[in-house]
Amino acid sequence: QGIPMELGEKMVVVGGGNVAMDCARSALRMNVKEVHLVYRRSEKEMPADHEEIEAAKKEGVIFHFLTNPTKILVQDGRVCGIEVMKMALSEPDQSGRCSVVPVAESEFVIETNHIIPAIGQQVELGFVTSKDGVELHPWGTIKVNPASLMTTRKGVFAGGDCVSGPATLVQAM
């Protein structure tokens, strides 16, 4: 059915991966006049493919790097904007990765009627308990035999992101 859009609307996509790029670029193709992409790290740290980022820029996506949402603004029961805050990169930790820290009093508002969160995914495993006999990896995915995809419980199989972690559709297939 799609998202009802009227020409001239603004949209905000939150995230920095390929899904965020796809959402932003698709919105422009659906005649959204202005698409803003909010990402809490710098462009250098974006997980999206470089080609996807460059294509989004060429198509007119407005990037807000080192910016993180703090509040969704609502008026009369409808989204009317998103409050965001500037972020700064900290010194690298032992792994070499910098974390992000908020910049005091740097909040600003992007007016919008639509917000798409495209900020990653996590496997929901609340239905699996230790008494089920299905073991999990320490990083939160289901252990399976890679040849058969059978879990540690005989007759129970798993596949896709709950086994591999977040992946592309092609990898999951």
Tab-separated table of N, CA and C in Angstrom:
chain	number	residue	atom	x	y	z
A	1	GLN	N	0.811	-1.185	0.000
A	1	GLN	CA	0.000	0.000	0.000
A	1	GLN	C	0.856	1.250	0.000
A	2	GLY	N	2.016	1.213	0.669
A	2	GLY	CA	2.936	2.343	0.617
A	2	GLY	C	2.584	3.438	1.596
A	3	ILE	N	3.452	4.414	1.677
A	3	ILE	CA	3.263	5.558	2.565
A	3	ILE	C	2.591	6.655	1.764
A	4	PRO	N	1.459	7.181	2.235
A	4	PRO	CA	0.818	8.261	1.486
A	4	PRO	C	1.663	9.523	1.554
A	5	MET	N	2.057	10.032	0.419
A	5	MET	CA	2.902	11.214	0.359
A	5	MET	C	2.226	12.267	-0.513
A	6	GLU	N	2.459	13.476	-0.159
A	6	GLU	CA	2.043	14.572	-1.017
A	6	GLU	C	3.301	15.296	-1.446
A	7	LEU	N	3.324	15.721	-2.684
A	7	LEU	CA	4.465	16.451	-3.199
A	7	LEU	C	4.761	17.638	-2.288
A	8	GLY	N	6.002	17.821	-1.945
A	8	GLY	CA	6.380	18.943	-1.111
A	8	GLY	C	6.642	18.575	0.335
A	9	GLU	N	6.317	17.371	0.738
A	9	GLU	CA	6.541	16.974	2.122
A	9	GLU	C	8.016	16.725	2.396
A	10	LYS	N	8.361	16.790	3.662
A	10	LYS	CA	9.708	16.449	4.111
A	10	LYS	C	9.654	15.106	4.815
A	11	MET	N	10.752	14.369	4.715
A	11	MET	CA	10.871	13.104	5.420
A	11	MET	C	12.247	13.053	6.057
A	12	VAL	N	12.316	12.398	7.223
A	12	VAL	CA	13.591	12.178	7.896
A	12	VAL	C	13.811	10.676	8.001
A	13	VAL	N	14.982	10.228	7.578
A	13	VAL	CA	15.397	8.839	7.730
A	13	VAL	C	16.521	8.850	8.753
A	14	VAL	N	16.417	7.968	9.753
A	14	VAL	CA	17.435	7.886	10.799
A	14	VAL	C	18.224	6.597	10.589
A	15	GLY	N	19.525	6.714	10.366
A	15	GLY	CA	20.373	5.543	10.185
A	15	GLY	C	21.487	5.825	9.204
A	16	GLY	N	22.427	4.884	9.108
A	16	GLY	CA	23.570	5.076	8.231
A	16	GLY	C	23.936	3.869	7.401
A	17	GLY	N	23.066	2.875	7.363
A	17	GLY	CA	23.347	1.674	6.588
A	17	GLY	C	22.697	1.699	5.219
A	18	ASN	N	22.842	0.598	4.498
A	18	ASN	CA	22.263	0.506	3.154
A	18	ASN	C	20.742	0.624	3.176
A	19	VAL	N	20.098	0.109	4.229
A	19	VAL	CA	18.638	0.231	4.316
A	19	VAL	C	18.242	1.697	4.434
A	20	ALA	N	18.976	2.463	5.218
A	20	ALA	CA	18.694	3.898	5.338
A	20	ALA	C	18.843	4.590	3.985
A	21	MET	N	19.896	4.234	3.238
A	21	MET	CA	20.094	4.832	1.905
A	21	MET	C	18.933	4.459	0.983
A	22	ASP	N	18.514	3.192	1.036
A	22	ASP	CA	17.392	2.749	0.194
A	22	ASP	C	16.114	3.502	0.544
A	23	CYS	N	15.849	3.688	1.840
A	23	CYS	CA	14.653	4.415	2.265
A	23	CYS	C	14.688	5.861	1.781
A	24	ALA	N	15.825	6.507	1.960
A	24	ALA	CA	15.957	7.914	1.568
A	24	ALA	C	15.798	8.082	0.055
A	25	ARG	N	16.473	7.243	-0.700
A	25	ARG	CA	16.410	7.354	-2.164
A	25	ARG	C	15.021	6.998	-2.690
A	26	SER	N	14.397	5.998	-2.077
A	26	SER	CA	13.041	5.612	-2.490
A	26	SER	C	12.047	6.733	-2.212
A	27	ALA	N	12.212	7.420	-1.075
A	27	ALA	CA	11.316	8.528	-0.749
A	27	ALA	C	11.385	9.617	-1.814
A	28	LEU	N	12.596	9.925	-2.273
A	28	LEU	CA	12.726	10.923	-3.339
A	28	LEU	C	12.004	10.475	-4.605
A	29	ARG	N	12.069	9.199	-4.893
A	29	ARG	CA	11.395	8.659	-6.085
A	29	ARG	C	9.879	8.636	-5.923
A	30	MET	N	9.427	8.741	-4.658
A	30	MET	CA	7.983	8.802	-4.392
A	30	MET	C	7.512	10.254	-4.313
A	31	ASN	N	8.325	11.143	-4.847
A	31	ASN	CA	8.005	12.572	-4.934
A	31	ASN	C	8.032	13.302	-3.602
A	32	VAL	N	8.754	12.801	-2.628
A	32	VAL	CA	8.978	13.581	-1.412
A	32	VAL	C	9.968	14.672	-1.793
A	33	LYS	N	9.606	15.892	-1.523
A	33	LYS	CA	10.410	17.022	-1.983
A	33	LYS	C	11.776	17.094	-1.297
A	34	GLU	N	11.808	16.807	0.004
A	34	GLU	CA	13.045	16.974	0.761
A	34	GLU	C	13.226	15.788	1.699
A	35	VAL	N	14.356	15.107	1.564
A	35	VAL	CA	14.653	13.961	2.421
A	35	VAL	C	15.935	14.247	3.187
A	36	HIS	N	15.813	14.171	4.513
A	36	HIS	CA	16.952	14.379	5.403
A	36	HIS	C	17.366	13.027	5.971
A	37	LEU	N	18.659	12.771	6.035
A	37	LEU	CA	19.172	11.562	6.645
A	37	LEU	C	19.999	11.962	7.854
A	38	VAL	N	19.625	11.429	9.023
A	38	VAL	CA	20.287	11.741	10.284
A	38	VAL	C	21.123	10.538	10.688
A	39	TYR	N	22.428	10.768	10.896
A	39	TYR	CA	23.327	9.692	11.307
A	39	TYR	C	24.210	10.192	12.439
A	40	ARG	N	24.320	9.402	13.515
A	40	ARG	CA	24.997	9.867	14.729
A	40	ARG	C	26.514	9.897	14.643
A	41	ARG	N	27.077	9.274	13.629
A	41	ARG	CA	28.531	9.275	13.467
A	41	ARG	C	28.890	10.093	12.226
A	42	SER	N	30.180	10.115	11.890
A	42	SER	CA	30.609	10.850	10.703
A	42	SER	C	30.416	9.983	9.463
A	43	GLU	N	30.579	10.593	8.313
A	43	GLU	CA	30.435	9.837	7.063
A	43	GLU	C	31.430	8.688	6.999
A	44	LYS	N	32.609	8.897	7.527
A	44	LYS	CA	33.661	7.874	7.505
A	44	LYS	C	33.208	6.587	8.197
A	45	GLU	N	32.410	6.711	9.252
A	45	GLU	CA	31.960	5.539	10.008
A	45	GLU	C	30.667	4.912	9.473
A	46	MET	N	30.064	5.502	8.465
A	46	MET	CA	28.791	4.954	7.964
A	46	MET	C	28.992	3.540	7.442
A	47	PRO	N	28.112	2.607	7.843
A	47	PRO	CA	28.231	1.239	7.360
A	47	PRO	C	27.720	1.036	5.933
A	48	ALA	N	26.986	1.987	5.392
A	48	ALA	CA	26.468	1.851	4.027
A	48	ALA	C	27.614	1.797	3.027
A	49	ASP	N	27.371	1.130	1.917
A	49	ASP	CA	28.358	1.083	0.841
A	49	ASP	C	28.626	2.499	0.338
A	50	HIS	N	29.897	2.791	0.065
A	50	HIS	CA	30.296	4.117	-0.408
A	50	HIS	C	29.471	4.526	-1.637
A	51	GLU	N	29.251	3.592	-2.549
A	51	GLU	CA	28.479	3.885	-3.768
A	51	GLU	C	27.054	4.308	-3.430
A	52	GLU	N	26.461	3.679	-2.403
A	52	GLU	CA	25.098	4.030	-1.986
A	52	GLU	C	25.050	5.451	-1.429
A	53	ILE	N	26.063	5.799	-0.628
A	53	ILE	CA	26.127	7.136	-0.035
A	53	ILE	C	26.268	8.188	-1.134
A	54	GLU	N	27.184	7.948	-2.058
A	54	GLU	CA	27.402	8.903	-3.147
A	54	GLU	C	26.155	9.051	-4.018
A	55	ALA	N	25.486	7.943	-4.308
A	55	ALA	CA	24.259	8.004	-5.120
A	55	ALA	C	23.182	8.806	-4.393
A	56	ALA	N	23.052	8.604	-3.083
A	56	ALA	CA	22.054	9.350	-2.305
A	56	ALA	C	22.357	10.844	-2.339
A	57	LYS	N	23.627	11.199	-2.218
A	57	LYS	CA	24.016	12.614	-2.293
A	57	LYS	C	23.643	13.203	-3.647
A	58	LYS	N	23.983	12.470	-4.722
A	58	LYS	CA	23.695	12.967	-6.083
A	58	LYS	C	22.203	13.126	-6.320
A	59	GLU	N	21.404	12.262	-5.671
A	59	GLU	CA	19.953	12.335	-5.855
A	59	GLU	C	19.307	13.425	-5.010
A	60	GLY	N	20.078	14.021	-4.082
A	60	GLY	CA	19.558	15.146	-3.322
A	60	GLY	C	19.235	14.893	-1.864
A	61	VAL	N	19.608	13.754	-1.326
A	61	VAL	CA	19.396	13.514	0.105
A	61	VAL	C	20.254	14.497	0.891
A	62	ILE	N	19.669	15.104	1.912
A	62	ILE	CA	20.374	16.063	2.766
A	62	ILE	C	20.897	15.297	3.977
A	63	PHE	N	22.212	15.245	4.136
A	63	PHE	CA	22.842	14.476	5.206
A	63	PHE	C	23.115	15.348	6.421
A	64	HIS	N	22.843	14.795	7.598
A	64	HIS	CA	23.169	15.423	8.871
A	64	HIS	C	24.065	14.442	9.618
A	65	PHE	N	25.374	14.560	9.435
A	65	PHE	CA	26.323	13.678	10.100
A	65	PHE	C	26.538	14.165	11.531
A	66	LEU	N	26.992	13.249	12.395
A	66	LEU	CA	27.227	13.551	13.797
A	66	LEU	C	26.023	14.248	14.410
A	67	THR	N	24.862	13.677	14.158
A	67	THR	CA	23.588	14.207	14.628
A	67	THR	C	22.735	13.037	15.099
A	68	ASN	N	22.100	13.178	16.251
A	68	ASN	CA	21.334	12.082	16.833
A	68	ASN	C	19.956	12.578	17.277
A	69	PRO	N	18.900	11.823	16.984
A	69	PRO	CA	17.564	12.227	17.434
A	69	PRO	C	17.463	12.225	18.958
A	70	THR	N	16.737	13.195	19.496
A	70	THR	CA	16.486	13.245	20.939
A	70	THR	C	15.003	13.194	21.257
A	71	LYS	N	14.173	13.632	20.306
A	71	LYS	CA	12.744	13.695	20.592
A	71	LYS	C	11.949	13.770	19.285
A	72	ILE	N	10.842	13.049	19.234
A	72	ILE	CA	9.900	13.183	18.116
A	72	ILE	C	8.844	14.181	18.555
A	73	LEU	N	8.607	15.180	17.741
A	73	LEU	CA	7.649	16.236	18.069
A	73	LEU	C	6.296	15.902	17.451
A	74	VAL	N	5.255	16.060	18.259
A	74	VAL	CA	3.903	15.703	17.834
A	74	VAL	C	2.975	16.868	18.117
A	75	GLN	N	2.094	17.145	17.164
A	75	GLN	CA	1.079	18.180	17.343
A	75	GLN	C	-0.252	17.623	16.859
A	76	ASP	N	-1.266	17.720	17.661
A	76	ASP	CA	-2.596	17.195	17.335
A	76	ASP	C	-2.532	15.716	16.940
A	77	GLY	N	-1.685	14.959	17.624
A	77	GLY	CA	-1.592	13.524	17.383
A	77	GLY	C	-0.816	13.120	16.144
A	78	ARG	N	-0.152	14.080	15.507
A	78	ARG	CA	0.601	13.773	14.285
A	78	ARG	C	2.042	14.262	14.419
A	79	VAL	N	2.966	13.526	13.809
A	79	VAL	CA	4.367	13.928	13.804
A	79	VAL	C	4.495	15.256	13.063
A	80	CYS	N	5.231	16.189	13.679
A	80	CYS	CA	5.450	17.474	13.009
A	80	CYS	C	6.935	17.829	12.940
A	81	GLY	N	7.776	17.023	13.592
A	81	GLY	CA	9.200	17.305	13.546
A	81	GLY	C	9.993	16.330	14.382
A	82	ILE	N	11.287	16.462	14.271
A	82	ILE	CA	12.195	15.648	15.072
A	82	ILE	C	13.272	16.567	15.626
A	83	GLU	N	13.455	16.494	16.947
A	83	GLU	CA	14.527	17.259	17.571
A	83	GLU	C	15.788	16.411	17.511
A	84	VAL	N	16.873	17.020	17.099
A	84	VAL	CA	18.150	16.320	17.000
A	84	VAL	C	19.212	17.119	17.736
A	85	MET	N	20.311	16.426	18.046
A	85	MET	CA	21.409	17.048	18.771
A	85	MET	C	22.705	16.723	18.060
A	86	LYS	N	23.590	17.682	17.990
A	86	LYS	CA	24.915	17.442	17.414
A	86	LYS	C	25.707	16.512	18.325
A	87	MET	N	26.545	15.689	17.715
A	87	MET	CA	27.392	14.752	18.442
A	87	MET	C	28.844	15.033	18.071
A	88	ALA	N	29.768	14.564	18.908
A	88	ALA	CA	31.194	14.661	18.624
A	88	ALA	C	31.808	13.287	18.842
A	89	LEU	N	32.847	12.997	18.086
A	89	LEU	CA	33.545	11.726	18.258
A	89	LEU	C	34.523	11.829	19.424
A	90	SER	N	34.548	10.790	20.261
A	90	SER	CA	35.497	10.752	21.376
A	90	SER	C	36.822	10.197	20.873
A	91	GLU	N	37.763	10.105	21.772
A	91	GLU	CA	39.033	9.457	21.444
A	91	GLU	C	38.773	7.967	21.222
A	92	PRO	N	39.539	7.317	20.346
A	92	PRO	CA	39.335	5.881	20.103
A	92	PRO	C	39.573	5.055	21.375
A	93	ASP	N	38.755	3.993	21.545
A	93	ASP	CA	38.953	3.080	22.673
A	93	ASP	C	39.997	2.029	22.300
A	94	GLN	N	40.122	0.952	23.120
A	94	GLN	CA	41.135	-0.072	22.857
A	94	GLN	C	40.932	-0.764	21.511
A	95	SER	N	39.671	-0.834	21.065
A	95	SER	CA	39.401	-1.495	19.782
A	95	SER	C	39.682	-0.568	18.603
A	96	GLY	N	39.951	0.722	18.900
A	96	GLY	CA	40.208	1.681	17.830
A	96	GLY	C	38.972	2.439	17.394
A	97	ARG	N	37.802	2.111	17.984
A	97	ARG	CA	36.563	2.760	17.588
A	97	ARG	C	36.257	3.937	18.504
A	98	CYS	N	35.844	5.023	17.895
A	98	CYS	CA	35.443	6.203	18.654
A	98	CYS	C	33.963	6.083	19.005
A	99	SER	N	33.609	6.473	20.215
A	99	SER	CA	32.192	6.548	20.548
A	99	SER	C	31.741	7.975	20.252
A	100	VAL	N	30.443	8.190	20.368
A	100	VAL	CA	29.926	9.537	20.133
A	100	VAL	C	29.435	10.106	21.449
A	101	VAL	N	29.637	11.397	21.609
A	101	VAL	CA	29.196	12.091	22.815
A	101	VAL	C	28.386	13.313	22.390
A	102	PRO	N	27.323	13.617	23.145
A	102	PRO	CA	26.492	14.770	22.782
A	102	PRO	C	27.227	16.088	22.961
A	103	VAL	N	26.927	17.026	22.106
A	103	VAL	CA	27.455	18.388	22.211
A	103	VAL	C	26.394	19.212	22.938
A	104	ALA	N	26.745	19.732	24.079
A	104	ALA	CA	25.797	20.470	24.915
A	104	ALA	C	25.138	21.623	24.160
A	105	GLU	N	23.867	21.782	24.379
A	105	GLU	CA	23.071	22.890	23.842
A	105	GLU	C	23.173	23.022	22.328
A	106	SER	N	23.189	21.878	21.634
A	106	SER	CA	23.290	21.907	20.167
A	106	SER	C	22.005	21.423	19.485
A	107	GLU	N	20.935	21.312	20.236
A	107	GLU	CA	19.682	20.795	19.693
A	107	GLU	C	19.121	21.713	18.607
A	108	PHE	N	18.515	21.090	17.598
A	108	PHE	CA	17.758	21.840	16.605
A	108	PHE	C	16.647	20.939	16.085
A	109	VAL	N	15.693	21.498	15.395
A	109	VAL	CA	14.508	20.770	14.941
A	109	VAL	C	14.501	20.695	13.430
A	110	ILE	N	14.182	19.514	12.925
A	110	ILE	CA	13.915	19.338	11.493
A	110	ILE	C	12.416	19.093	11.383
A	111	GLU	N	11.718	19.996	10.705
A	111	GLU	CA	10.278	19.822	10.517
A	111	GLU	C	10.046	18.680	9.547
A	112	THR	N	9.113	17.813	9.881
A	112	THR	CA	8.796	16.664	9.029
A	112	THR	C	7.467	16.064	9.437
A	113	ASN	N	6.833	15.384	8.506
A	113	ASN	CA	5.604	14.646	8.802
A	113	ASN	C	5.847	13.142	8.867
A	114	HIS	N	7.018	12.728	8.413
A	114	HIS	CA	7.324	11.300	8.354
A	114	HIS	C	8.745	11.042	8.835
A	115	ILE	N	8.892	10.005	9.670
A	115	ILE	CA	10.209	9.592	10.159
A	115	ILE	C	10.328	8.093	9.916
A	116	ILE	N	11.424	7.692	9.298
A	116	ILE	CA	11.682	6.270	9.097
A	116	ILE	C	12.909	5.891	9.916
A	117	PRO	N	12.725	5.042	10.944
A	117	PRO	CA	13.899	4.553	11.665
A	117	PRO	C	14.526	3.397	10.892
A	118	ALA	N	15.757	3.550	10.487
A	118	ALA	CA	16.490	2.505	9.758
A	118	ALA	C	17.826	2.335	10.471
A	119	ILE	N	17.739	1.969	11.744
A	119	ILE	CA	18.913	2.012	12.624
A	119	ILE	C	19.431	0.638	13.024
A	120	GLY	N	19.242	-0.321	12.192
A	120	GLY	CA	19.770	-1.646	12.505
A	120	GLY	C	18.713	-2.540	13.072
A	121	GLN	N	19.128	-3.722	13.361
A	121	GLN	CA	18.174	-4.709	13.819
A	121	GLN	C	18.827	-5.620	14.830
A	122	GLN	N	17.976	-6.225	15.599
A	122	GLN	CA	18.437	-7.148	16.617
A	122	GLN	C	17.442	-8.290	16.645
A	123	VAL	N	17.932	-9.488	16.817
A	123	VAL	CA	17.068	-10.664	16.844
A	123	VAL	C	16.258	-10.651	18.131
A	124	GLU	N	14.946	-10.835	18.007
A	124	GLU	CA	14.066	-10.940	19.171
A	124	GLU	C	13.997	-12.401	19.572
A	125	LEU	N	14.651	-12.744	20.665
A	125	LEU	CA	14.737	-14.143	21.097
A	125	LEU	C	14.014	-14.383	22.415
A	126	GLY	N	13.077	-13.521	22.756
A	126	GLY	CA	12.344	-13.668	24.001
A	126	GLY	C	11.558	-14.964	24.101
A	127	PHE	N	11.286	-15.591	22.975
A	127	PHE	CA	10.511	-16.836	22.970
A	127	PHE	C	11.381	-18.061	23.263
A	128	VAL	N	12.705	-17.920	23.238
A	128	VAL	CA	13.617	-19.040	23.461
A	128	VAL	C	14.077	-19.014	24.921
A	129	THR	N	13.843	-20.119	25.633
A	129	THR	CA	14.319	-20.216	27.015
A	129	THR	C	15.290	-21.388	27.123
A	130	SER	N	16.050	-21.429	28.197
A	130	SER	CA	17.044	-22.493	28.369
A	130	SER	C	16.399	-23.876	28.393
A	131	LYS	N	15.170	-23.993	28.867
A	131	LYS	CA	14.511	-25.301	28.917
A	131	LYS	C	14.069	-25.785	27.531
A	132	ASP	N	14.124	-24.918	26.530
A	132	ASP	CA	13.755	-25.314	25.170
A	132	ASP	C	14.821	-26.170	24.506
A	133	GLY	N	16.043	-26.122	25.011
A	133	GLY	CA	17.125	-26.897	24.420
A	133	GLY	C	17.723	-26.267	23.176
A	134	VAL	N	17.403	-25.028	22.920
A	134	VAL	CA	17.968	-24.294	21.780
A	134	VAL	C	19.043	-23.363	22.339
A	135	GLU	N	20.299	-23.644	21.995
A	135	GLU	CA	21.403	-22.835	22.515
A	135	GLU	C	21.612	-21.581	21.677
A	136	LEU	N	22.144	-20.559	22.355
A	136	LEU	CA	22.446	-19.287	21.698
A	136	LEU	C	23.941	-19.029	21.762
A	137	HIS	N	24.442	-18.301	20.761
A	137	HIS	CA	25.825	-17.821	20.802
A	137	HIS	C	25.888	-16.659	21.789
A	138	PRO	N	27.062	-16.373	22.333
A	138	PRO	CA	27.195	-15.241	23.264
A	138	PRO	C	26.760	-13.909	22.648
A	139	TRP	N	26.843	-13.777	21.316
A	139	TRP	CA	26.467	-12.518	20.654
A	139	TRP	C	24.988	-12.464	20.308
A	140	GLY	N	24.177	-13.470	20.778
A	140	GLY	CA	22.727	-13.382	20.664
A	140	GLY	C	22.111	-13.971	19.424
A	141	THR	N	22.756	-14.896	18.773
A	141	THR	CA	22.147	-15.594	17.645
A	141	THR	C	21.999	-17.069	17.998
A	142	ILE	N	21.176	-17.768	17.241
A	142	ILE	CA	20.892	-19.172	17.513
A	142	ILE	C	21.993	-20.053	16.939
A	143	LYS	N	22.478	-21.004	17.750
A	143	LYS	CA	23.486	-21.966	17.280
A	143	LYS	C	22.804	-22.996	16.400
A	144	VAL	N	23.389	-23.246	15.225
A	144	VAL	CA	22.867	-24.268	14.314
A	144	VAL	C	24.012	-25.062	13.718
A	145	ASN	N	23.676	-26.226	13.192
A	145	ASN	CA	24.613	-26.994	12.391
A	145	ASN	C	24.647	-26.295	11.029
A	146	PRO	N	25.800	-25.805	10.580
A	146	PRO	CA	25.833	-25.037	9.328
A	146	PRO	C	25.405	-25.833	8.103
A	147	ALA	N	25.525	-27.154	8.138
A	147	ALA	CA	25.139	-27.969	6.974
A	147	ALA	C	23.630	-28.185	6.901
A	148	SER	N	22.981	-28.362	8.067
A	148	SER	CA	21.551	-28.695	8.066
A	148	SER	C	20.659	-27.574	8.586
A	149	LEU	N	21.230	-26.596	9.274
A	149	LEU	CA	20.525	-25.509	9.953
A	149	LEU	C	19.675	-25.997	11.128
A	150	MET	N	19.927	-27.241	11.597
A	150	MET	CA	19.224	-27.726	12.778
A	150	MET	C	19.870	-27.106	14.015
A	151	THR	N	19.018	-26.666	14.945
A	151	THR	CA	19.505	-26.089	16.186
A	151	THR	C	20.012	-27.212	17.094
A	152	THR	N	20.388	-26.844	18.301
A	152	THR	CA	20.848	-27.841	19.265
A	152	THR	C	19.692	-28.678	19.812
A	153	ARG	N	18.490	-28.376	19.402
A	153	ARG	CA	17.330	-29.214	19.749
A	153	ARG	C	16.909	-29.960	18.487
A	154	LYS	N	16.937	-31.260	18.554
A	154	LYS	CA	16.613	-32.112	17.409
A	154	LYS	C	15.227	-31.757	16.847
A	155	GLY	N	15.178	-31.599	15.526
A	155	GLY	CA	13.926	-31.304	14.838
A	155	GLY	C	13.550	-29.840	14.779
A	156	VAL	N	14.345	-28.975	15.400
A	156	VAL	CA	14.072	-27.539	15.364
A	156	VAL	C	15.162	-26.879	14.520
A	157	PHE	N	14.735	-26.134	13.496
A	157	PHE	CA	15.656	-25.518	12.541
A	157	PHE	C	15.529	-24.001	12.601
A	158	ALA	N	16.591	-23.314	12.228
A	158	ALA	CA	16.583	-21.854	12.196
A	158	ALA	C	17.451	-21.388	11.038
A	159	GLY	N	17.155	-20.217	10.520
A	159	GLY	CA	17.943	-19.642	9.442
A	159	GLY	C	17.741	-18.144	9.377
A	160	GLY	N	18.497	-17.496	8.520
A	160	GLY	CA	18.378	-16.055	8.336
A	160	GLY	C	19.113	-15.284	9.414
A	161	ASP	N	18.626	-14.059	9.699
A	161	ASP	CA	19.307	-13.145	10.609
A	161	ASP	C	19.412	-13.674	12.029
A	162	CYS	N	18.461	-14.544	12.462
A	162	CYS	CA	18.539	-15.041	13.838
A	162	CYS	C	19.685	-16.034	13.997
A	163	VAL	N	20.282	-16.476	12.885
A	163	VAL	CA	21.452	-17.366	12.920
A	163	VAL	C	22.718	-16.596	12.564
A	164	SER	N	22.668	-15.813	11.504
A	164	SER	CA	23.864	-15.140	10.996
A	164	SER	C	24.085	-13.763	11.585
A	165	GLY	N	23.062	-13.191	12.179
A	165	GLY	CA	23.084	-11.786	12.551
A	165	GLY	C	22.622	-10.978	11.348
A	166	PRO	N	22.517	-9.665	11.480
A	166	PRO	CA	22.031	-8.852	10.362
A	166	PRO	C	22.830	-9.108	9.092
A	167	ALA	N	22.123	-9.326	8.006
A	167	ALA	CA	22.753	-9.597	6.715
A	167	ALA	C	21.866	-9.036	5.612
A	168	THR	N	22.356	-9.084	4.411
A	168	THR	CA	21.555	-8.641	3.282
A	168	THR	C	20.550	-9.713	2.916
A	169	LEU	N	19.552	-9.342	2.163
A	169	LEU	CA	18.551	-10.297	1.717
A	169	LEU	C	19.196	-11.431	0.922
A	170	VAL	N	20.136	-11.094	0.070
A	170	VAL	CA	20.804	-12.107	-0.756
A	170	VAL	C	21.535	-13.099	0.131
A	171	GLN	N	22.237	-12.626	1.162
A	171	GLN	CA	22.929	-13.529	2.071
A	171	GLN	C	21.940	-14.415	2.813
A	172	ALA	N	20.807	-13.863	3.236
A	172	ALA	CA	19.820	-14.655	3.964
A	172	ALA	C	19.217	-15.743	3.077
A	173	MET	N	19.034	-15.442	1.795
A	173	MET	CA	18.470	-16.433	0.871
A	173	MET	C	19.468	-17.558	0.666
